[in-house]
Short mmCIF file of C-alpha atoms and ligand atoms in Angstrom, two decimals:
data_model
loop_
_atom_site.label_atom_id
_atom_site.label_comp_id
_atom_site.label_asym_id
_atom_site.label_seq_id
_atom_site.Cartn_x
_atom_site.Cartn_y
_atom_site.Cartn_z
CA MET B 1 -82.38 -64.15 77.55
CA LYS B 2 -84.09 -64.90 74.38
CA ILE B 3 -81.70 -67.66 73.48
CA LYS B 4 -82.15 -69.04 76.99
CA SER B 5 -85.90 -69.01 76.70
CA LEU B 6 -85.60 -70.80 73.31
CA TYR B 7 -83.24 -73.34 74.87
CA ILE B 8 -85.80 -74.17 77.72
CA ILE B 9 -88.67 -74.35 75.15
CA SER B 10 -86.58 -76.70 72.92
CA MET B 11 -85.67 -78.95 75.88
CA VAL B 12 -89.41 -79.35 76.84
CA ILE B 13 -90.29 -80.13 73.20
CA MET B 14 -87.52 -82.64 73.04
CA ALA B 15 -88.68 -84.31 76.22
CA THR B 16 -92.22 -84.35 75.22
CA VAL B 17 -91.29 -85.89 71.73
CA SER B 18 -89.17 -88.48 73.47
CA GLY B 19 -92.10 -89.79 75.29
CA ARG B 20 -92.19 -88.08 78.79
CA ALA B 21 -92.74 -84.49 79.57
CA GLN B 22 -90.04 -83.24 81.88
CA ALA B 23 -89.83 -80.07 83.81
CA PRO B 24 -86.89 -77.85 83.11
CA LEU B 25 -83.98 -78.24 85.59
CA ASP B 26 -84.25 -75.97 88.61
CA ILE B 27 -80.73 -76.16 90.23
CA ASP B 28 -81.73 -74.05 93.26
CA ARG B 29 -84.74 -76.46 93.93
CA GLU B 30 -82.59 -79.58 93.45
CA PHE B 31 -79.86 -78.47 95.73
CA ALA B 32 -82.37 -77.30 98.45
CA PHE B 33 -83.86 -80.81 98.22
CA ALA B 34 -80.44 -82.36 98.47
CA ALA B 35 -79.54 -80.16 101.47
CA GLN B 36 -82.76 -81.25 103.15
CA GLN B 37 -82.17 -84.87 102.64
CA TYR B 38 -78.44 -84.69 103.79
CA GLU B 39 -79.33 -82.65 106.84
CA GLY B 40 -81.30 -85.73 107.76
CA MET B 41 -78.49 -88.13 106.79
CA LEU B 42 -76.00 -86.21 109.01
CA ARG B 43 -78.49 -86.41 111.99
CA ALA B 44 -78.87 -90.06 111.33
CA HIS B 45 -75.05 -90.75 111.17
CA PRO B 46 -73.48 -89.21 114.27
CA ASP B 47 -70.71 -91.85 114.08
CA THR B 48 -68.17 -91.15 111.37
CA THR B 49 -67.04 -94.96 111.33
CA LYS B 50 -70.35 -95.73 109.72
CA PHE B 51 -70.46 -94.53 106.20
CA PRO B 52 -73.94 -94.06 104.41
CA GLN B 53 -74.02 -96.58 101.49
CA SER B 54 -77.52 -97.60 100.64
CA THR B 55 -80.65 -99.48 102.13
CA ASN B 56 -80.83 -103.01 103.29
CA PRO B 57 -83.49 -105.52 102.04
CA ASP B 58 -85.39 -104.87 105.34
CA GLY B 59 -85.47 -101.17 104.56
CA SER B 60 -82.92 -100.22 107.24
CA PRO B 61 -79.89 -98.04 106.47
CA ARG B 62 -76.92 -99.80 105.02
CA ASP B 63 -73.63 -98.42 106.24
CA MET B 64 -70.23 -99.45 105.51
CA LYS B 65 -66.62 -98.84 106.97
CA SER B 66 -63.86 -96.68 105.67
CA ASP B 67 -62.23 -99.53 103.76
CA TRP B 68 -65.28 -100.03 101.51
CA TRP B 69 -64.91 -98.52 98.04
CA CYS B 70 -67.58 -96.04 98.43
CA SER B 71 -66.49 -94.43 101.66
CA GLY B 72 -65.38 -91.18 100.04
CA PHE B 73 -68.69 -90.31 98.38
CA PHE B 74 -70.50 -88.94 101.22
CA GLY B 75 -67.77 -86.55 102.10
CA GLY B 76 -67.54 -85.67 98.44
CA SER B 77 -71.23 -84.84 98.25
CA LEU B 78 -71.02 -82.73 101.38
CA TRP B 79 -68.19 -80.77 99.62
CA TYR B 80 -70.56 -80.13 96.47
CA LEU B 81 -73.22 -78.87 98.89
CA PHE B 82 -70.55 -76.52 100.42
CA GLU B 83 -69.53 -75.48 96.86
CA ARG B 84 -73.04 -74.61 95.84
CA THR B 85 -74.21 -72.93 99.18
CA GLY B 86 -71.06 -71.51 100.74
CA ASP B 87 -72.58 -72.49 104.03
CA PRO B 88 -69.94 -73.31 106.65
CA LYS B 89 -71.99 -75.97 108.16
CA TRP B 90 -71.48 -78.10 105.05
CA LYS B 91 -67.66 -77.30 105.16
CA GLU B 92 -67.48 -78.48 108.78
CA ALA B 93 -69.53 -81.71 107.93
CA ALA B 94 -67.49 -82.31 104.82
CA HIS B 95 -64.17 -81.99 106.61
CA ARG B 96 -65.35 -84.47 109.34
CA TRP B 97 -66.47 -87.13 106.90
CA THR B 98 -63.27 -86.47 104.78
CA MET B 99 -60.83 -86.93 107.51
CA ALA B 100 -62.74 -90.17 108.51
CA VAL B 101 -61.31 -91.72 105.32
CA ALA B 102 -57.84 -90.55 105.99
CA LYS B 103 -56.47 -93.79 107.47
CA GLU B 104 -57.14 -95.56 103.94
CA GLN B 105 -54.22 -93.64 102.43
CA THR B 106 -51.99 -96.51 103.39
CA ASN B 107 -54.34 -99.21 102.09
CA THR B 108 -52.71 -101.05 99.27
CA THR B 109 -55.23 -103.91 99.09
CA THR B 110 -57.68 -101.89 96.91
CA HIS B 111 -57.65 -100.19 93.55
CA ASP B 112 -60.41 -97.83 94.62
CA LEU B 113 -58.45 -95.16 96.36
CA GLY B 114 -59.39 -92.71 93.62
CA PHE B 115 -63.01 -92.88 94.70
CA MET B 116 -62.22 -93.17 98.40
CA LEU B 117 -59.65 -90.50 98.69
CA TYR B 118 -59.87 -88.05 95.63
CA CYS B 119 -63.72 -87.55 95.82
CA PRO B 120 -63.45 -86.15 99.47
CA PHE B 121 -59.98 -84.91 99.82
CA GLY B 122 -59.69 -83.82 96.14
CA ASN B 123 -62.80 -81.75 96.17
CA GLY B 124 -62.05 -80.47 99.72
CA TYR B 125 -58.59 -79.25 98.66
CA ARG B 126 -59.94 -77.68 95.49
CA LEU B 127 -62.45 -75.72 97.53
CA THR B 128 -60.53 -74.80 100.64
CA LYS B 129 -56.75 -75.36 100.15
CA ASN B 130 -56.58 -77.01 103.39
CA PRO B 131 -52.87 -77.89 103.67
CA ALA B 132 -53.68 -81.11 105.67
CA TYR B 133 -55.13 -82.67 102.58
CA PRO B 134 -52.44 -82.94 99.91
CA PRO B 135 -50.08 -85.12 102.02
CA ILE B 136 -52.89 -87.61 102.57
CA LEU B 137 -53.76 -87.66 98.91
CA LEU B 138 -50.10 -88.02 97.95
CA THR B 139 -49.53 -91.01 100.26
CA GLY B 140 -52.75 -92.51 98.87
CA ALA B 141 -51.50 -92.20 95.30
CA GLN B 142 -48.33 -93.96 96.00
CA SER B 143 -50.23 -96.76 97.72
CA LEU B 144 -52.44 -96.99 94.65
CA ALA B 145 -49.33 -97.10 92.42
CA THR B 146 -48.07 -100.27 94.16
CA ARG B 147 -50.75 -102.11 92.39
CA PHE B 148 -49.40 -101.25 89.02
CA ASN B 149 -47.20 -104.06 87.54
CA PRO B 150 -45.01 -102.80 84.58
CA ASN B 151 -44.83 -106.31 83.00
CA VAL B 152 -48.64 -106.36 82.95
CA GLY B 153 -49.04 -102.58 82.19
CA LEU B 154 -52.21 -102.21 84.34
CA ILE B 155 -53.31 -101.40 87.80
CA LYS B 156 -54.60 -104.64 89.34
CA SER B 157 -58.15 -104.32 90.51
CA TRP B 158 -58.70 -107.34 92.70
CA GLU B 159 -56.38 -110.10 94.19
CA LYS B 160 -58.38 -112.81 92.52
CA PHE B 161 -61.45 -113.27 90.31
CA GLN B 162 -62.57 -116.96 89.75
CA THR B 163 -59.03 -118.73 89.12
CA TYR B 164 -57.51 -115.52 87.68
CA THR B 165 -54.91 -113.61 89.74
CA TYR B 166 -54.69 -110.41 87.77
CA PRO B 167 -58.22 -109.06 87.09
CA VAL B 168 -58.69 -105.41 85.97
CA ILE B 169 -62.27 -103.90 85.78
CA ILE B 170 -63.34 -101.09 83.76
CA ASP B 171 -64.31 -99.15 86.77
CA ASN B 172 -60.55 -98.76 87.36
CA MET B 173 -60.36 -96.01 84.72
CA MET B 174 -61.90 -93.84 87.43
CA ASN B 175 -58.83 -93.81 89.51
CA LEU B 176 -56.65 -92.24 86.92
CA GLU B 177 -57.84 -88.68 87.68
CA PHE B 178 -56.38 -89.06 91.15
CA LEU B 179 -53.10 -90.15 89.83
CA PHE B 180 -52.84 -87.28 87.30
CA TRP B 181 -53.48 -84.79 90.11
CA ALA B 182 -50.69 -86.61 92.32
CA ALA B 183 -48.30 -86.49 89.36
CA LYS B 184 -48.89 -82.74 88.79
CA THR B 185 -48.62 -82.04 92.52
CA SER B 186 -45.77 -84.10 93.46
CA GLY B 187 -43.77 -84.05 90.02
CA ASP B 188 -43.65 -87.79 90.00
CA LYS B 189 -43.83 -88.45 86.27
CA ARG B 190 -44.17 -92.15 86.89
CA LEU B 191 -47.77 -91.69 88.19
CA ARG B 192 -48.69 -89.96 84.92
CA ASP B 193 -47.02 -92.74 82.90
CA ILE B 194 -49.03 -95.35 84.76
CA CYS B 195 -52.19 -93.44 83.76
CA LEU B 196 -51.22 -93.48 80.03
CA THR B 197 -50.20 -97.18 80.05
CA HIS B 198 -53.34 -98.37 81.96
CA ALA B 199 -55.58 -96.34 79.75
CA ASP B 200 -53.89 -97.67 76.49
CA ASN B 201 -54.21 -101.19 77.51
CA THR B 202 -57.70 -100.86 78.69
CA LEU B 203 -58.53 -99.37 75.40
CA LYS B 204 -56.90 -102.19 73.61
CA ASN B 205 -58.38 -105.08 75.67
CA HIS B 206 -61.52 -104.04 77.27
CA TYR B 207 -63.24 -102.46 74.27
CA ARG B 208 -65.34 -104.11 71.65
CA PRO B 209 -65.55 -102.79 68.00
CA ASP B 210 -68.99 -101.22 68.81
CA GLY B 211 -67.66 -99.12 71.61
CA SER B 212 -68.99 -101.29 74.55
CA SER B 213 -66.75 -102.64 77.26
CA PHE B 214 -66.20 -106.02 79.07
CA HIS B 215 -66.37 -105.56 82.81
CA VAL B 216 -63.43 -107.78 83.89
CA ILE B 217 -60.14 -108.40 81.82
CA CYS B 218 -58.05 -111.27 83.47
CA TYR B 219 -54.33 -110.79 82.53
CA ASN B 220 -51.45 -113.27 82.55
CA PRO B 221 -48.13 -112.12 84.20
CA ASP B 222 -46.78 -111.12 80.80
CA GLY B 223 -49.62 -108.92 80.05
CA THR B 224 -51.54 -111.13 77.62
CA VAL B 225 -55.26 -111.62 78.03
CA ALA B 226 -56.22 -114.70 79.78
CA ALA B 227 -60.11 -114.23 79.79
CA LYS B 228 -62.78 -111.60 79.18
CA LYS B 229 -65.42 -111.74 81.82
CA THR B 230 -68.14 -110.03 83.89
CA ALA B 231 -68.69 -109.87 87.56
CA GLN B 232 -71.64 -107.39 87.90
CA GLY B 233 -73.05 -107.61 84.30
CA ALA B 234 -75.65 -110.08 82.86
CA ALA B 235 -73.14 -112.04 80.79
CA ASP B 236 -69.50 -111.96 79.90
CA GLY B 237 -70.43 -110.56 76.50
CA SER B 238 -73.06 -108.00 77.74
CA ALA B 239 -72.69 -104.27 78.28
CA TRP B 240 -73.09 -103.63 82.09
CA ALA B 241 -74.57 -100.26 82.33
CA ARG B 242 -72.34 -98.66 85.02
CA GLY B 243 -69.27 -100.04 83.37
CA GLN B 244 -70.19 -98.18 80.13
CA ALA B 245 -70.50 -94.95 82.16
CA TRP B 246 -67.31 -95.49 84.12
CA GLY B 247 -65.50 -95.85 80.82
CA LEU B 248 -67.14 -92.86 79.34
CA TYR B 249 -66.11 -90.66 82.29
CA GLY B 250 -62.68 -92.21 82.37
CA TYR B 251 -61.79 -91.54 78.75
CA THR B 252 -63.22 -88.07 79.01
CA VAL B 253 -60.78 -87.35 81.76
CA MET B 254 -58.02 -88.96 79.72
CA TYR B 255 -58.73 -86.41 77.09
CA ARG B 256 -58.90 -83.43 79.71
CA GLU B 257 -55.48 -84.49 81.14
CA THR B 258 -53.54 -85.26 77.93
CA LYS B 259 -55.37 -83.68 74.90
CA ALA B 260 -54.56 -86.89 73.10
CA LYS B 261 -57.10 -87.23 70.28
CA LYS B 262 -57.37 -91.10 70.65
CA TYR B 263 -58.92 -90.68 74.15
CA LEU B 264 -61.56 -88.07 72.85
CA GLU B 265 -62.37 -90.41 69.98
CA GLN B 266 -62.74 -93.34 72.48
CA ALA B 267 -65.02 -91.14 74.73
CA ARG B 268 -67.16 -90.23 71.84
CA LYS B 269 -67.40 -93.85 70.65
CA ILE B 270 -68.60 -94.85 74.00
CA ALA B 271 -71.06 -92.08 74.03
CA GLY B 272 -72.36 -93.27 70.61
CA PHE B 273 -72.78 -96.74 71.92
CA TYR B 274 -74.59 -95.64 74.96
CA LEU B 275 -76.88 -92.94 73.52
CA ASN B 276 -77.82 -94.87 70.36
CA HIS B 277 -78.39 -98.06 72.09
CA PRO B 278 -81.96 -99.59 71.25
CA ASN B 279 -82.32 -100.60 74.86
CA LEU B 280 -81.80 -97.17 76.42
CA PRO B 281 -85.21 -96.05 77.55
CA ALA B 282 -86.92 -92.85 76.57
CA ASP B 283 -85.89 -91.10 79.71
CA LYS B 284 -82.32 -91.96 79.07
CA ILE B 285 -81.66 -93.80 82.39
CA PRO B 286 -80.41 -97.23 81.52
CA TYR B 287 -81.43 -100.63 82.60
CA TRP B 288 -78.71 -102.06 84.94
CA ASP B 289 -77.25 -103.88 81.94
CA PHE B 290 -77.93 -102.85 78.23
CA ASN B 291 -78.40 -106.59 77.57
CA ALA B 292 -80.34 -107.71 80.70
CA PRO B 293 -82.37 -110.67 79.67
CA GLY B 294 -85.71 -109.38 80.99
CA ILE B 295 -85.86 -105.93 79.48
CA PRO B 296 -88.20 -104.14 79.76
CA ASN B 297 -88.89 -105.90 83.07
CA GLU B 298 -85.54 -105.05 84.56
CA GLU B 299 -84.33 -102.60 87.13
CA ARG B 300 -82.97 -99.23 85.94
CA ASP B 301 -79.59 -97.96 87.37
CA ALA B 302 -79.91 -94.22 88.39
CA SER B 303 -76.26 -94.34 89.29
CA ALA B 304 -75.06 -95.13 85.79
CA GLY B 305 -77.52 -92.25 84.62
CA ALA B 306 -75.88 -89.81 86.98
CA ILE B 307 -72.31 -90.79 86.10
CA ALA B 308 -73.08 -90.70 82.34
CA ALA B 309 -74.73 -87.34 82.70
CA SER B 310 -71.67 -85.88 84.39
CA ALA B 311 -69.22 -87.31 81.86
CA LEU B 312 -71.46 -86.11 78.90
CA LEU B 313 -71.52 -82.55 80.25
CA GLU B 314 -67.75 -82.52 80.22
CA LEU B 315 -67.43 -84.15 76.75
CA SER B 316 -69.89 -81.64 75.38
CA THR B 317 -67.29 -78.92 76.30
CA TYR B 318 -64.74 -80.45 73.80
CA GLY B 319 -66.54 -79.50 70.75
CA GLY B 320 -67.28 -81.73 67.69
CA PRO B 321 -70.58 -82.41 65.84
CA GLU B 322 -72.15 -84.28 68.66
CA ALA B 323 -71.39 -81.67 71.42
CA ASN B 324 -75.10 -80.44 71.49
CA THR B 325 -76.38 -84.03 71.44
CA TYR B 326 -74.32 -84.83 74.67
CA ARG B 327 -75.48 -81.70 76.39
CA GLN B 328 -79.14 -82.28 75.56
CA ALA B 329 -78.87 -86.04 76.47
CA ALA B 330 -77.26 -85.18 79.79
CA THR B 331 -79.84 -82.46 80.53
CA GLN B 332 -82.43 -85.11 79.91
CA MET B 333 -80.85 -87.54 82.16
CA LEU B 334 -80.80 -84.91 84.85
CA GLN B 335 -84.44 -83.99 84.31
CA SER B 336 -85.35 -87.57 84.61
CA LEU B 337 -83.27 -88.09 87.81
CA SER B 338 -84.95 -84.92 89.31
CA GLY B 339 -88.40 -86.17 88.60
CA PRO B 340 -90.72 -88.36 90.73
CA ALA B 341 -89.47 -91.49 89.00
CA TYR B 342 -86.00 -91.40 90.58
CA LYS B 343 -86.02 -88.71 93.26
CA ALA B 344 -86.68 -89.55 96.93
CA LYS B 345 -89.83 -88.41 98.72
CA PRO B 346 -88.96 -85.66 101.16
CA GLY B 347 -87.42 -87.36 104.45
CA GLY B 348 -87.68 -90.71 102.66
CA ASN B 349 -85.19 -93.13 100.98
CA ASN B 350 -82.98 -93.30 104.05
CA HIS B 351 -82.04 -89.65 103.42
CA PHE B 352 -80.54 -90.29 100.00
CA ILE B 353 -81.33 -88.11 97.17
CA LEU B 354 -81.90 -90.70 94.29
CA ALA B 355 -83.67 -94.00 94.50
CA HIS B 356 -83.48 -96.94 91.92
CA SER B 357 -79.84 -97.87 91.52
CA VAL B 358 -78.30 -101.30 91.17
CA GLY B 359 -75.11 -102.32 92.76
CA ALA B 360 -74.48 -105.96 91.74
CA LYS B 361 -77.59 -107.84 90.43
CA PRO B 362 -75.87 -111.14 89.77
CA MET B 363 -74.93 -111.41 93.44
CA LYS B 364 -78.51 -110.11 94.43
CA SER B 365 -76.59 -107.24 96.13
CA GLU B 366 -78.09 -103.64 96.34
CA VAL B 367 -80.83 -104.11 93.65
CA ASP B 368 -83.29 -101.19 93.14
CA VAL B 369 -81.94 -99.22 96.14
CA PRO B 370 -80.32 -95.70 96.75
CA LEU B 371 -76.52 -95.65 96.40
CA VAL B 372 -74.37 -93.09 97.73
CA TYR B 373 -72.37 -92.71 94.61
CA ALA B 374 -75.51 -92.05 92.48
CA ASP B 375 -76.06 -89.07 94.67
CA TYR B 376 -72.48 -87.87 94.33
CA TYR B 377 -72.31 -87.86 90.56
CA TYR B 378 -75.87 -86.42 90.44
CA LEU B 379 -74.71 -83.41 92.37
CA GLU B 380 -71.49 -83.13 90.27
CA ALA B 381 -73.54 -83.27 87.20
CA LEU B 382 -76.01 -80.59 88.42
CA LEU B 383 -73.03 -78.24 89.29
CA ARG B 384 -71.51 -78.97 85.84
CA TYR B 385 -74.77 -78.27 84.20
CA GLU B 386 -75.19 -74.94 86.08
CA ALA B 387 -71.64 -73.85 85.22
CA LEU B 388 -72.24 -74.52 81.53
CA GLN B 389 -75.49 -72.55 81.65
CA LYS B 390 -73.68 -69.52 83.27
CA LYS B 391 -71.08 -69.78 80.55
CA LYS B 392 -73.66 -69.59 77.89
CA GLY B 393 -75.17 -66.51 79.50
N1 LIG X 1 -66.71 -99.92 91.22
C1 LIG X 1 -67.80 -100.91 91.61
C2 LIG X 1 -69.22 -100.62 90.96
O1 LIG X 1 -69.23 -99.86 90.14
O2 LIG X 1 -70.05 -101.25 91.34
#
């Protein structure tokens, strides 16, 4: 109890010193708020072919179809609400929105099946052991594996980018958790090998010496690099914030699944780049690109903040001299996101929980809006934070 009080006092001092007084996290309060927002979201979305995504420029809700890369996040968040509350109403809604994505299991035109299928079905299976879910996941994993060309040694992200025909984006690291699960569940060792090869080649070609990552690496058919580019970042040589967060999360998962030190070292290197960057604001929620040209007059990306917080909380459990730094930084990120600067006003924000994310600024798409995946990783991070607090006693 005494240690807990000291911890809370030190968090408040730390937040004050870093420029902004922040209230300690109250997980009950945050989940109650999330539940209120998502009850409204469910009421506003009776049709499960229209997936909550964001807000349109005119302020209306932006919904997408099941083949959009974000279709699994709403179901995934509903599972997190069920996990925290145990309320069967969330289980029913989560199941409905999970099954709404099922038809994507045979979609071989996207590399995003990890997001689309594993976030809803993976969480649903973890929590309910519903036997209907694994066959859908396993079919989806095989669909995703069709995009791996052994001559290149990576899963292809898009069919084309500019003139290049084998682009791979850093975001793709997020699909490997799904393939690891499928390898363990089905015994198909090839799926695990794909993860290792993809992660090794990404480490070799996507990363710069300072621990930052390019967004898009375009490959030749023999696996050599044709070009290093960006699609969603400020410049080819910049550090697009969400890409840094995807990589941080992805290499943390690689370490979880393999216990290979090289992946832990990579995750720590990315964390070092992210947390020590001079352009990371005091509240630890990044601008949409660490090198955005107009900083400090650039939009923040709450989604990157939520993803990074969730990843850092896991990374903090793997020890090392920076473990406390990771945990404190993640806590501060969650405090920021839970404060008035990022959290929706009750009933507002088209029923999303968080405001102020950026989808793709160079395309002027989804700039300074709520995004369904910001909410998903925020809820995940809150659950991880709570689990760690309970472990500490
Ligand atoms: N995977 C696409 C994005 O992060 O915007």
